[in-house]
PDB file of C-alpha atoms and ligand atoms in Angstrom:
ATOM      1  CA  UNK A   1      73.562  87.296 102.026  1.00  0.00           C
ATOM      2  CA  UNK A   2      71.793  89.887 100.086  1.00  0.00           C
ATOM      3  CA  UNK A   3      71.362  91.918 103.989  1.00  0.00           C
ATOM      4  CA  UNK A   4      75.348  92.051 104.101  1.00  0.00           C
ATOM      5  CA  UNK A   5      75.735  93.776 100.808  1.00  0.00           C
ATOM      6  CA  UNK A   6      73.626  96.057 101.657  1.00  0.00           C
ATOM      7  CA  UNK A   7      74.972  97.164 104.569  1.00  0.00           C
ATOM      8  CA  UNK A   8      78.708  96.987 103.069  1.00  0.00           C
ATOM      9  CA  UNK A   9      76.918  99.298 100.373  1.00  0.00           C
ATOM     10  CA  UNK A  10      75.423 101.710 102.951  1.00  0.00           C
ATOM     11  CA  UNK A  11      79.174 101.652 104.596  1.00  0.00           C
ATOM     12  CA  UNK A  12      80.768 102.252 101.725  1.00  0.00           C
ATOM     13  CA  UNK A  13      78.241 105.379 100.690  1.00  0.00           C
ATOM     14  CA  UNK A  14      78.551 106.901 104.116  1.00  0.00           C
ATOM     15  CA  UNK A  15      82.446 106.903 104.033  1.00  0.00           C
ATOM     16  CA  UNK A  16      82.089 108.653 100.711  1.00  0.00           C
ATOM     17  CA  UNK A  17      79.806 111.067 102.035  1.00  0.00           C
ATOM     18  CA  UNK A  18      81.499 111.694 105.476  1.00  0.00           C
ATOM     19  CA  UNK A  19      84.835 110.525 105.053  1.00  0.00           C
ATOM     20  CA  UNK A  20      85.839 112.079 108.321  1.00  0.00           C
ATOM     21  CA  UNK A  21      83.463 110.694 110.302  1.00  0.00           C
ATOM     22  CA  UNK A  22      83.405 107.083 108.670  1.00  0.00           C
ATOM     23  CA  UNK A  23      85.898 105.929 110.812  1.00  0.00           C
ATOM     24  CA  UNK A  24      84.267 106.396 113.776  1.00  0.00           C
ATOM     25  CA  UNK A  25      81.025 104.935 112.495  1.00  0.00           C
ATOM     26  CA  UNK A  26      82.940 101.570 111.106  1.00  0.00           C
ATOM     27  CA  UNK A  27      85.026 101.143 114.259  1.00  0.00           C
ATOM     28  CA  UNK A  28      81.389 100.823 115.697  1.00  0.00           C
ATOM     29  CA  UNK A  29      79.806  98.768 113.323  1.00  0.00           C
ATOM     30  CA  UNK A  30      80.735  95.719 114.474  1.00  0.00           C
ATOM     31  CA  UNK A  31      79.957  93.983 110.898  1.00  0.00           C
ATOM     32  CA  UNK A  32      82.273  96.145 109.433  1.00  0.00           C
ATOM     33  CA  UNK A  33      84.517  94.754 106.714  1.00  0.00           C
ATOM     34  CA  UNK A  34      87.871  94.605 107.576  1.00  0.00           C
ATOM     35  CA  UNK A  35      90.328  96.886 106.014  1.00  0.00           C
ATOM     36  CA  UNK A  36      87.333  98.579 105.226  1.00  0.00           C
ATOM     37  CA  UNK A  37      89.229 101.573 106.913  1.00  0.00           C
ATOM     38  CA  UNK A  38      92.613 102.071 105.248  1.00  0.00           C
ATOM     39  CA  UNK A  39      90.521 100.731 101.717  1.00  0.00           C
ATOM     40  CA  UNK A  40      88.656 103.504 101.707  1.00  0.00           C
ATOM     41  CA  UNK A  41      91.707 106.169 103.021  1.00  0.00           C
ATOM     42  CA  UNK A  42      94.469 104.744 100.604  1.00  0.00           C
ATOM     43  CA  UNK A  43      92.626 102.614  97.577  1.00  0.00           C
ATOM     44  CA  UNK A  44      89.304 103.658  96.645  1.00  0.00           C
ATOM     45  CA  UNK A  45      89.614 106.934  95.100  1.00  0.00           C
ATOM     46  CA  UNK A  46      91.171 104.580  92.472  1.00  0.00           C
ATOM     47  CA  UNK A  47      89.935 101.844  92.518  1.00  0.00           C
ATOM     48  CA  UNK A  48      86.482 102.643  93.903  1.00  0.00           C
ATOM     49  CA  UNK A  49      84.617 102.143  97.361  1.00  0.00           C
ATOM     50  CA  UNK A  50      83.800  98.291  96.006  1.00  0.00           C
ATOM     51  CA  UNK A  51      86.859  97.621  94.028  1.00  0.00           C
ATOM     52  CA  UNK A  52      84.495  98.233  90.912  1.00  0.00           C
ATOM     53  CA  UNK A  53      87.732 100.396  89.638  1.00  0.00           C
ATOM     54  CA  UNK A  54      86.680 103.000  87.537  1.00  0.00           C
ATOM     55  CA  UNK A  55      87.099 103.543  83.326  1.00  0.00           C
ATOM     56  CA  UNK A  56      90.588 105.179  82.115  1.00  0.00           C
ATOM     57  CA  UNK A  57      91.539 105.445  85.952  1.00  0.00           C
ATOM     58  CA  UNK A  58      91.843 101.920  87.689  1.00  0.00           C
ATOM     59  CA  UNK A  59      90.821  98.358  86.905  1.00  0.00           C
ATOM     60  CA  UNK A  60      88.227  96.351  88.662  1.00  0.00           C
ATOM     61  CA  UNK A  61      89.849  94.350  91.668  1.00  0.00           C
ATOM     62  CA  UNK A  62      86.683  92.657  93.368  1.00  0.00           C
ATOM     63  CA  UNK A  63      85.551  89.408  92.049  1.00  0.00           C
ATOM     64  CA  UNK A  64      88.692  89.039  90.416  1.00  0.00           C
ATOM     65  CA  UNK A  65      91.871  89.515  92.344  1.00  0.00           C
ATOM     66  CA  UNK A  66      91.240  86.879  94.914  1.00  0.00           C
ATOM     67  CA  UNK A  67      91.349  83.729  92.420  1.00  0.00           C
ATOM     68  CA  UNK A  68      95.271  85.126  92.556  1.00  0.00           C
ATOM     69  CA  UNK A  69      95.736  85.372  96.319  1.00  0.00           C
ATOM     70  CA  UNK A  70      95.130  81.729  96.402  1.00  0.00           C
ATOM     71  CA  UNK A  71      98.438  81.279  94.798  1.00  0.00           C
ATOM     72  CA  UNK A  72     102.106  82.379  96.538  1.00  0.00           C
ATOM     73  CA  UNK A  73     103.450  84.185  93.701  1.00  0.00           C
ATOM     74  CA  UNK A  74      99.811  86.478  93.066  1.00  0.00           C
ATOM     75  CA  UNK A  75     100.168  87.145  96.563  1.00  0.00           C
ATOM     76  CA  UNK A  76     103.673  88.380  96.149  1.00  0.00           C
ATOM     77  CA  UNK A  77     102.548  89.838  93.283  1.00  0.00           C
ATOM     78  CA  UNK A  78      99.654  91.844  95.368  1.00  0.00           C
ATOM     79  CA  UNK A  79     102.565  93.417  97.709  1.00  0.00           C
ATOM     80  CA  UNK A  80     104.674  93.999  95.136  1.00  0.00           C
ATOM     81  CA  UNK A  81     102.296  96.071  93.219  1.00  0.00           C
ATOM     82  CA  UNK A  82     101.916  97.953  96.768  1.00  0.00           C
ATOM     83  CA  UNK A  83     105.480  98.577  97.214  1.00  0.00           C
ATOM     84  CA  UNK A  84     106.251  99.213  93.236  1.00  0.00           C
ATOM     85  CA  UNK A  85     103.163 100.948  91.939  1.00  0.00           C
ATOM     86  CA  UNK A  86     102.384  99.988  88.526  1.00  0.00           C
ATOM     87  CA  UNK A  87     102.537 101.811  85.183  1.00  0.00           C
ATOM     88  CA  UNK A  88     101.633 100.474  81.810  1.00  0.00           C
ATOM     89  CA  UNK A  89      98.934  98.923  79.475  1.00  0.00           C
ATOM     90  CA  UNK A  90      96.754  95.767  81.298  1.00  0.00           C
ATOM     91  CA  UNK A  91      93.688  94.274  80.196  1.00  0.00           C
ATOM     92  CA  UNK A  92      90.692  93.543  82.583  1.00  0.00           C
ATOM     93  CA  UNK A  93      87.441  92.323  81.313  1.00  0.00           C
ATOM     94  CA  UNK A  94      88.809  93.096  77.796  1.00  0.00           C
ATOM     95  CA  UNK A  95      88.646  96.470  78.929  1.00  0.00           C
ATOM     96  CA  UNK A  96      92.459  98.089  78.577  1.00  0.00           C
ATOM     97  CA  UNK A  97      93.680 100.418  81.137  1.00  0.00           C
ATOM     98  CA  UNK A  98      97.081 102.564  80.721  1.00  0.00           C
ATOM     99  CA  UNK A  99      96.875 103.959  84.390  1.00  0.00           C
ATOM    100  CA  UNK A 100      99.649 104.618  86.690  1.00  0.00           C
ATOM    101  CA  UNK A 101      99.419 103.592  90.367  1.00  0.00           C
ATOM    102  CA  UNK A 102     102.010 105.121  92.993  1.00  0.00           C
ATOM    103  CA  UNK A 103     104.139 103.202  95.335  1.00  0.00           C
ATOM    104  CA  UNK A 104     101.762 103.096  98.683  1.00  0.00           C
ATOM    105  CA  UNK A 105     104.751 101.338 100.533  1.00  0.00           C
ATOM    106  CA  UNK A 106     104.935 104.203 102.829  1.00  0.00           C
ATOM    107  CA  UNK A 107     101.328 102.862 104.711  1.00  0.00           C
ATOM    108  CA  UNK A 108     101.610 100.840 107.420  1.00  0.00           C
ATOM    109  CA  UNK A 109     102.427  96.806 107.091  1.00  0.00           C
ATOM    110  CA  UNK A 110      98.879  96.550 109.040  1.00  0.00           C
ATOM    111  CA  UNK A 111      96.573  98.718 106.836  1.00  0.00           C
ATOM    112  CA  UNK A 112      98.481  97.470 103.703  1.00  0.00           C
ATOM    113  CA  UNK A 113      97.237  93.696 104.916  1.00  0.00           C
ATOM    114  CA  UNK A 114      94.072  95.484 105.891  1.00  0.00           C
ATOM    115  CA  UNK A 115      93.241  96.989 102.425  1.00  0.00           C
ATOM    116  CA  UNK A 116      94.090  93.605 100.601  1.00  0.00           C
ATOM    117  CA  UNK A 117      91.981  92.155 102.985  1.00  0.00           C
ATOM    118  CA  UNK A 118      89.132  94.301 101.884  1.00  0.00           C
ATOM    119  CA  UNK A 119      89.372  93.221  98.677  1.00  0.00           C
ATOM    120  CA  UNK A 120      89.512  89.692  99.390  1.00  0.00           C
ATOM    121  CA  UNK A 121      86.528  90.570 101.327  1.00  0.00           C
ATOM    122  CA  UNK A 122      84.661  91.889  98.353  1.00  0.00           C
ATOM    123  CA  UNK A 123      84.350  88.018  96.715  1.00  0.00           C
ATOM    124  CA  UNK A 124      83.363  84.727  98.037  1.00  0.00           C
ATOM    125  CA  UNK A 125      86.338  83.210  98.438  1.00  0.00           C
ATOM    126  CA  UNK A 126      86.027  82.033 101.920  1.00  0.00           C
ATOM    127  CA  UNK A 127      89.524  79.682 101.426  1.00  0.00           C
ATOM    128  CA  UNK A 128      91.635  82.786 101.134  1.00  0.00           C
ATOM    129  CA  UNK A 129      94.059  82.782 103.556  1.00  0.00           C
ATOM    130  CA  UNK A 130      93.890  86.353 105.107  1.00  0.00           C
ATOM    131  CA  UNK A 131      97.141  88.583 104.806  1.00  0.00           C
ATOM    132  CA  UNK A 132      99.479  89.209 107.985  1.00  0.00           C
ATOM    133  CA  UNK A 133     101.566  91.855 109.134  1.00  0.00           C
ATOM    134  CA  UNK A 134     104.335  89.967 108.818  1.00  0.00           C
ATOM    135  CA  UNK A 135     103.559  88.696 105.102  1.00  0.00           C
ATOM    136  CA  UNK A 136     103.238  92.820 104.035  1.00  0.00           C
ATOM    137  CA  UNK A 137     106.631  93.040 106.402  1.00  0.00           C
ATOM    138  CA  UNK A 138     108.886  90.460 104.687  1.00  0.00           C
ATOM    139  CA  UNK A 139     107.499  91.492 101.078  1.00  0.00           C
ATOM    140  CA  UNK A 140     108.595  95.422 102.282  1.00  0.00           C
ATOM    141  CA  UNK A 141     112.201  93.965 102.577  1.00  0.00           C
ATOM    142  CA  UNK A 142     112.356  92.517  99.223  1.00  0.00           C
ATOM    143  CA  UNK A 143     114.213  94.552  96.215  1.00  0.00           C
ATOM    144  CA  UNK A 144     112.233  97.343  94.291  1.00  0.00           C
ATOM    145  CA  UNK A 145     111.027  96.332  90.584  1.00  0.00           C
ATOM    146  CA  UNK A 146     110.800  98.685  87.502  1.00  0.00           C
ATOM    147  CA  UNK A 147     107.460  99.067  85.831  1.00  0.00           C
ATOM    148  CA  UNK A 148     108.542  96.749  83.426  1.00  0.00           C
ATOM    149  CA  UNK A 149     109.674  93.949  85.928  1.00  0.00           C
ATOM    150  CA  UNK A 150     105.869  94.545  87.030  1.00  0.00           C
ATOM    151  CA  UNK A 151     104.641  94.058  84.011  1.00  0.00           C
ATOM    152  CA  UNK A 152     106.447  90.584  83.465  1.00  0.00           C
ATOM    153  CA  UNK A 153     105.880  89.283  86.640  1.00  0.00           C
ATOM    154  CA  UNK A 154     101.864  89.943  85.991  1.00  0.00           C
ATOM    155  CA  UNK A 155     102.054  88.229  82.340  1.00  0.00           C
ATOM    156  CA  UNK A 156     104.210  85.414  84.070  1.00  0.00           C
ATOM    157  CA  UNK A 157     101.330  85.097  86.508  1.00  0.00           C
ATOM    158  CA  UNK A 158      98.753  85.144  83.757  1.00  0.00           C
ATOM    159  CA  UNK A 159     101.180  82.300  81.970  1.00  0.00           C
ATOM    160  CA  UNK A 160     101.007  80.135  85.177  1.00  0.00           C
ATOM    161  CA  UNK A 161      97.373  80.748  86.299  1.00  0.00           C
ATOM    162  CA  UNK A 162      94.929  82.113  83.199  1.00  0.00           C
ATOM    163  CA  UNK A 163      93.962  85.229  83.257  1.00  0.00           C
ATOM    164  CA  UNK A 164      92.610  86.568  86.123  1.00  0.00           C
TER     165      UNK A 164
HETATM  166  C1  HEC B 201      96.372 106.647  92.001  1.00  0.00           C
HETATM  167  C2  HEC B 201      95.356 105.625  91.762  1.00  0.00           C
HETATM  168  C3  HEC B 201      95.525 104.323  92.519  1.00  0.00           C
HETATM  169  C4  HEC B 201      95.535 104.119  93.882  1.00  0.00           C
HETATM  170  C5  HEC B 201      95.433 105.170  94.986  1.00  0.00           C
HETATM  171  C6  HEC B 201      95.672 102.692  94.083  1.00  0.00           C
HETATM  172  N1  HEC B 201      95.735 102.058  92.871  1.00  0.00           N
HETATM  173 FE1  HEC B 201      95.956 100.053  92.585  1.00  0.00          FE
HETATM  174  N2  HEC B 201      96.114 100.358  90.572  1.00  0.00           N
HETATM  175  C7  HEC B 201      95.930 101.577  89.934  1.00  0.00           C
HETATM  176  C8  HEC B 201      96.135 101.404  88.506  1.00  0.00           C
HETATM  177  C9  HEC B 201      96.027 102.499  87.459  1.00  0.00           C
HETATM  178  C10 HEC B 201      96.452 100.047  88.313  1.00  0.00           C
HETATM  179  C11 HEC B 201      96.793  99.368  86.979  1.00  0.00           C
HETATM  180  C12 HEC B 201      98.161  99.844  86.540  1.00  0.00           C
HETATM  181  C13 HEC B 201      98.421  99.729  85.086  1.00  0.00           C
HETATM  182  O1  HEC B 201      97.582 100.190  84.286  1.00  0.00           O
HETATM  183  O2  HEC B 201      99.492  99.209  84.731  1.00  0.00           O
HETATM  184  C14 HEC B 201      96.413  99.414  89.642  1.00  0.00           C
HETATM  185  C15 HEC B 201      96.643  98.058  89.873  1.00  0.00           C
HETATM  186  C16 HEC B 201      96.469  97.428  91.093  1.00  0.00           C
HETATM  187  C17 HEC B 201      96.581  96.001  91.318  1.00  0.00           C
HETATM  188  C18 HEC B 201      96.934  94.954  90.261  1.00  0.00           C
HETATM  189  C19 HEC B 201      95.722  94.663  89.410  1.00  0.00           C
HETATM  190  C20 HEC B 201      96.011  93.684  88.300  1.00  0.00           C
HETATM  191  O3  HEC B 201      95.067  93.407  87.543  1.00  0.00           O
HETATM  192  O4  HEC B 201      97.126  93.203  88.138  1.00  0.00           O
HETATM  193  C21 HEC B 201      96.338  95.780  92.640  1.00  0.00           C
HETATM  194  C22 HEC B 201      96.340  94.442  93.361  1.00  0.00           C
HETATM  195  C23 HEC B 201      96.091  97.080  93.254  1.00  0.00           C
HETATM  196  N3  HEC B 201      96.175  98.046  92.290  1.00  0.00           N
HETATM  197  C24 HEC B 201      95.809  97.260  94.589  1.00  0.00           C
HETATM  198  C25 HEC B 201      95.734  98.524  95.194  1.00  0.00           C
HETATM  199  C26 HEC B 201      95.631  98.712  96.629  1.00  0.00           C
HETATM  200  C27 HEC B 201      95.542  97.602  97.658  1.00  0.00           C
HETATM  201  C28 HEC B 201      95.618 100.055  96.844  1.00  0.00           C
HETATM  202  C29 HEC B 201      95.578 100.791  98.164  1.00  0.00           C
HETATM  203  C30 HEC B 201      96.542 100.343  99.185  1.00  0.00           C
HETATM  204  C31 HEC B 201      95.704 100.711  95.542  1.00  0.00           C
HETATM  205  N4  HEC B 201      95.772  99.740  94.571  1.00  0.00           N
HETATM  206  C32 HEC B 201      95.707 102.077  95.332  1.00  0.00           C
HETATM  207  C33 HEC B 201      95.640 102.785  90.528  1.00  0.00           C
HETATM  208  C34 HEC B 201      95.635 103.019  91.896  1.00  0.00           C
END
């Protein structure tokens, strides 16, 4: 256990370091995490190489995010916040972040699955169904919400589910 986080860790500093050259060096590491590769391209200046997130910027996603992808509506909720963004006060860890995040819905359906898979990858949740192609494609056809449709549909989760 402890050998795989290092080597995620060693990944994760090398794609900081060389972030040209990472790709080539994950898409031969054959324990590479997947997602690992549009994570790092689309997500992590954000929300950090290992989903730490990062104080006044971006909240912490590993070891928390995944309790909701074990429910339909927080994984709707994931995609949505892909295709939405999200703007406006949350609270994680009782930490409160008023950050904005842009709309990534231009990335493809695959590297969109990929980079929540990350995540997911960043907890051990081994009963986490894995996202598809076609999950990030049917959520793409759904309508656009405001920031403040976002920010209901979170506290509706947080209602149904605890906090997460
Ligand atoms: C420009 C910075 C930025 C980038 C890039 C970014 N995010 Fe975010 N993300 C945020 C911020 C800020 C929030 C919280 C928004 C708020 O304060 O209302 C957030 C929230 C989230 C949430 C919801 C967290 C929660 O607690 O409800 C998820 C899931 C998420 N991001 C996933 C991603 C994924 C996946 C990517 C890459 C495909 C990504 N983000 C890229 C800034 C970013």
């Amino acid at each position: 256990m402890k050998k795989t986080i290092n080597s995620k860790w060693v990944i994760g500093l090398f794609s900081m370091v060389f972030p040209a050259l990472s790709g080539v060096f994950v898409s031969q590491a054959s324990a590479a995490p997947v997602g690992i590769v549009p994570y790092m391209a689309n997500c992590s200046s954000c929300h950090q190489p290992k989903g730490q997130g990062s104080s006044n910027l971006a909240p912490k996603l590993s070891n928390r995010i995944g309790k909701i992808a074990t429910f339909e509506d927080g994984r709707r909720y994931m995609l949505s916040v892909v295709f939405n963004g999200m703007a406006g006060r949350v609270v994680v860890d009782n930490m409160p972040f008023l950050g904005v995040m842009t709309p990534l819905g231009s990335l493809k359906d695959e590297d969109i699955a990929g980079a929540l898979n990350y995540i997911m990858s960043l907890q051990n949740m081994p009963q986490i169904k894995p996202f598809t192609a076609a999950e990030v494609k049917a959520a793409r056809a759904l309508p656009k919400k405001s920031a403040p449709q976002m920010t209901i549909e979170r506290q509706k989760l947080i209602a149904a589910h605890g906090p997460f």
